[in-house]
Amino acid sequence: MNKNKISTLTTIAFAASLSLAACGGGGGGGGSTAASGSNTSTSGSGNTGTTSATTGNVTTPQYANNSAQQALFNTINAQRTQCGFPALTENTLLDKSSQAHADYMGQNGGTITDTEVSGNPGFTGVDYAARATAVGYPASTVFMVGESGGYYTNATLTEAAYGAGIANSLAGSVYHVDLFILPVTQIGIGWNETTFDNYPEAHAAITAANLQPMTGSLPLMFPCDGATGVRYKVTGETPTPPNTNGTYGPAISVAANSSDVVVLTSGTLTDTSGNVIVLQLLNSTNDPNNLTEKYEARAYSATPLTANTKYSVSLAGTIDGTPFSRTGSFTTGS
């Protein structure tokens, strides 16, 4: 890889009515995600994508018990490892750079953004790579992916609920699921809270890095066989995935190593009543937004699924020209 992948997620939930917010926000009872920004860096950081030894890794996570950071970390890793993706290791340098960006968002009106503006309060670097470099991480030679997210509800939740809410919003999206499927090994999480209308407004910044080859039967599928609580509806993601009106079903992703080429050629979901949904397919070659990497692909329903329903998945495609198929089932949440 010769570029950073930069993403922004904005999730706004209104717990009292479990409705979806407008103005680019979304979330809540429908199991939705909202996103803004771009998956590609516009700052020209020039990462080569090669790996190197880095300091700051800790064998035992240091996030405080029941904190939002711990919930984000545990949710991401639980869903990754369930589907065969390697667990991520906490990196304290990436924690530091992510925390700086979360604080920046809190100090600048709570706007969810990937980039920072020099001269603004809390500025530490224009993009994820610059902020990582500022704390001593070798960002110029290591592939990185960044996500920034916000969560607001007109009720006071536990810190763990805020963190899990942002993580699950990312997991259901088409363009913002990378933290769950990329072959990276390190993660850092920052968290900041302000107050809006007497309720907490949370701001999260997450940075993952360091590509390493995966083993096993590639490509891996996410969500995988046996997954439960999968979001049945996604809304408000920017850019809007092709062939949708902005509200659609969760993405089923396949991913391999960065040296591979993965192409989906067919995909269906079948519910317990035998109803078949033909899925939209998103590959690097047909993505109008040019945000899908060659070693990953997505399949998704153009319309929302049904809550609390079991679906059987059938995918077919090629990896490096060799045919593959993936099957399994998952159950949506409420």
Short mmCIF file of C-alpha atoms in Angstrom, two decimals, residues 85-248:
data_model
loop_
_atom_site.label_atom_id
_atom_site.label_comp_id
_atom_site.label_asym_id
_atom_site.label_seq_id
_atom_site.Cartn_x
_atom_site.Cartn_y
_atom_site.Cartn_z
CA PHE A 85 -8.95 -12.03 11.92
CA PRO A 86 -5.98 -11.48 14.24
CA ALA A 87 -6.57 -9.61 17.47
CA LEU A 88 -5.18 -6.10 17.68
CA THR A 89 -2.57 -5.12 20.27
CA GLU A 90 -2.86 -1.86 22.16
CA ASN A 91 -0.09 0.55 21.19
CA THR A 92 0.43 3.36 23.66
CA LEU A 93 1.94 5.70 21.06
CA LEU A 94 -1.16 5.32 18.90
CA ASP A 95 -3.23 5.82 22.06
CA LYS A 96 -1.44 9.10 22.62
CA SER A 97 -1.92 10.39 19.09
CA SER A 98 -5.55 9.25 19.06
CA GLN A 99 -6.21 10.90 22.40
CA ALA A 100 -4.77 14.15 21.10
CA HIS A 101 -7.18 14.07 18.16
CA ALA A 102 -10.18 13.18 20.32
CA ASP A 103 -9.33 16.15 22.53
CA TYR A 104 -8.97 18.34 19.43
CA MET A 105 -12.51 17.47 18.35
CA GLY A 106 -13.81 18.24 21.84
CA GLN A 107 -12.02 21.58 21.92
CA ASN A 108 -13.34 22.62 18.52
CA GLY A 109 -17.08 22.36 18.90
CA GLY A 110 -17.37 18.59 18.77
CA THR A 111 -17.08 18.47 14.98
CA ILE A 112 -16.15 14.94 13.90
CA THR A 113 -13.24 15.18 11.53
CA ASP A 114 -10.17 13.28 10.38
CA THR A 115 -8.06 16.37 9.84
CA GLU A 116 -6.89 19.18 12.07
CA VAL A 117 -6.26 22.84 11.23
CA SER A 118 -3.02 24.44 12.34
CA GLY A 119 -3.71 27.21 14.81
CA ASN A 120 -6.87 25.66 16.19
CA PRO A 121 -6.90 24.70 19.88
CA GLY A 122 -5.29 21.33 20.47
CA PHE A 123 -3.67 21.01 17.03
CA THR A 124 -1.05 18.23 16.92
CA GLY A 125 -0.96 17.27 13.23
CA VAL A 126 -2.96 17.55 10.04
CA ASP A 127 -3.76 13.84 9.68
CA TYR A 128 -3.41 10.52 11.49
CA ALA A 129 0.12 9.94 10.21
CA ALA A 130 1.31 13.39 11.24
CA ARG A 131 -0.16 13.01 14.70
CA ALA A 132 1.40 9.56 15.10
CA THR A 133 4.76 10.90 13.96
CA ALA A 134 4.51 13.69 16.52
CA VAL A 135 4.46 11.15 19.37
CA GLY A 136 7.31 9.04 18.00
CA TYR A 137 5.47 6.40 15.96
CA PRO A 138 7.19 5.55 12.61
CA ALA A 139 4.16 6.53 10.55
CA SER A 140 6.19 7.27 7.41
CA THR A 141 6.90 3.56 6.91
CA VAL A 142 3.84 1.84 8.41
CA PHE A 143 0.37 1.46 6.89
CA MET A 144 -2.27 3.20 8.98
CA VAL A 145 -6.06 3.45 9.07
CA GLY A 146 -7.95 6.03 11.11
CA GLU A 147 -11.54 6.43 12.24
CA SER A 148 -13.12 9.32 14.11
CA GLY A 149 -16.56 9.00 15.61
CA GLY A 150 -19.08 10.73 17.78
CA TYR A 151 -22.01 9.52 19.86
CA TYR A 152 -24.83 11.49 21.42
CA THR A 153 -28.05 10.36 23.04
CA ASN A 154 -30.58 12.26 25.12
CA ALA A 155 -30.01 9.86 27.98
CA THR A 156 -26.94 9.18 30.05
CA LEU A 157 -25.41 5.80 29.18
CA THR A 158 -22.53 3.95 30.75
CA GLU A 159 -19.11 4.67 29.33
CA ALA A 160 -18.95 1.11 28.03
CA ALA A 161 -22.25 1.59 26.18
CA TYR A 162 -20.91 4.66 24.40
CA GLY A 163 -17.80 2.80 23.30
CA ALA A 164 -19.67 -0.29 22.15
CA GLY A 165 -22.15 1.90 20.28
CA ILE A 166 -19.45 3.47 18.14
CA ALA A 167 -17.75 0.12 17.55
CA ASN A 168 -20.94 -1.57 16.41
CA SER A 169 -21.78 1.33 14.12
CA LEU A 170 -18.45 0.87 12.38
CA ALA A 171 -18.95 -2.89 12.09
CA GLY A 172 -22.17 -2.56 10.10
CA SER A 173 -21.00 -0.06 7.53
CA VAL A 174 -19.83 -0.49 3.94
CA TYR A 175 -17.00 2.03 3.86
CA HIS A 176 -16.04 2.16 7.55
CA VAL A 177 -15.59 -1.47 8.58
CA ASP A 178 -11.82 -1.55 8.05
CA LEU A 179 -10.91 -1.79 11.74
CA PHE A 180 -12.65 -5.17 11.79
CA ILE A 181 -11.19 -6.73 8.64
CA LEU A 182 -7.82 -5.29 7.67
CA PRO A 183 -4.67 -7.37 8.33
CA VAL A 184 -3.24 -4.88 10.82
CA THR A 185 -1.87 -5.64 14.28
CA GLN A 186 -1.89 -2.47 16.40
CA ILE A 187 -4.54 -0.06 17.67
CA GLY A 188 -4.73 3.12 19.67
CA ILE A 189 -7.91 4.70 21.03
CA GLY A 190 -8.63 8.23 22.20
CA TRP A 191 -11.79 9.42 23.94
CA ASN A 192 -13.18 12.82 24.83
CA GLU A 193 -16.53 13.95 26.21
CA THR A 194 -18.23 17.32 26.32
CA THR A 195 -21.81 18.24 27.22
CA PHE A 196 -24.63 19.11 24.85
CA ASP A 197 -28.14 19.91 26.11
CA ASN A 198 -27.15 18.51 29.52
CA TYR A 199 -26.14 15.10 28.14
CA PRO A 200 -22.69 13.70 27.29
CA GLU A 201 -21.42 14.10 23.74
CA ALA A 202 -18.64 11.60 23.05
CA HIS A 203 -15.81 11.93 20.55
CA ALA A 204 -13.59 8.97 19.65
CA ALA A 205 -10.46 8.73 17.54
CA ILE A 206 -9.11 5.31 16.61
CA THR A 207 -5.86 4.56 14.79
CA ALA A 208 -4.78 1.10 13.62
CA ALA A 209 -1.52 0.24 11.93
CA ASN A 210 1.15 -2.22 10.87
CA LEU A 211 0.14 -4.60 8.08
CA GLN A 212 1.08 -8.23 8.69
CA PRO A 213 0.13 -11.27 6.56
CA MET A 214 -2.82 -13.33 7.75
CA THR A 215 -2.91 -17.10 7.58
CA GLY A 216 -5.77 -19.50 7.09
CA SER A 217 -8.37 -19.97 4.38
CA LEU A 218 -8.47 -16.57 2.73
CA PRO A 219 -10.43 -14.47 2.13
CA LEU A 220 -12.09 -14.30 5.53
CA MET A 221 -15.74 -13.26 5.82
CA PHE A 222 -17.20 -10.67 8.21
CA PRO A 223 -19.66 -11.03 9.86
CA CYS A 224 -19.00 -14.73 9.89
CA ASP A 225 -21.01 -17.86 10.57
CA GLY A 226 -22.82 -17.70 13.89
CA ALA A 227 -22.62 -13.93 14.41
CA THR A 228 -25.50 -12.45 16.42
CA GLY A 229 -26.74 -8.93 17.02
CA VAL A 230 -25.76 -7.86 13.50
CA ARG A 231 -27.20 -4.48 12.59
CA TYR A 232 -30.15 -4.89 10.29
CA LYS A 233 -30.17 -1.31 8.97
CA VAL A 234 -27.44 1.13 8.03
CA THR A 235 -28.13 4.76 7.25
CA GLY A 236 -26.36 8.07 6.80
CA GLU A 237 -22.98 6.80 5.62
CA THR A 238 -20.97 9.20 3.48
CA PRO A 239 -20.24 8.45 0.74
CA THR A 240 -23.47 6.59 0.14
CA PRO A 241 -22.81 3.05 -1.15
CA PRO A 242 -23.87 2.50 -4.77
CA ASN A 243 -27.42 1.50 -5.68
CA THR A 244 -28.94 2.53 -2.36
CA ASN A 245 -31.03 5.47 -1.21
CA GLY A 246 -28.86 5.87 1.87
CA THR A 247 -30.61 3.24 3.99
CA TYR A 248 -29.61 -0.38 3.42
#
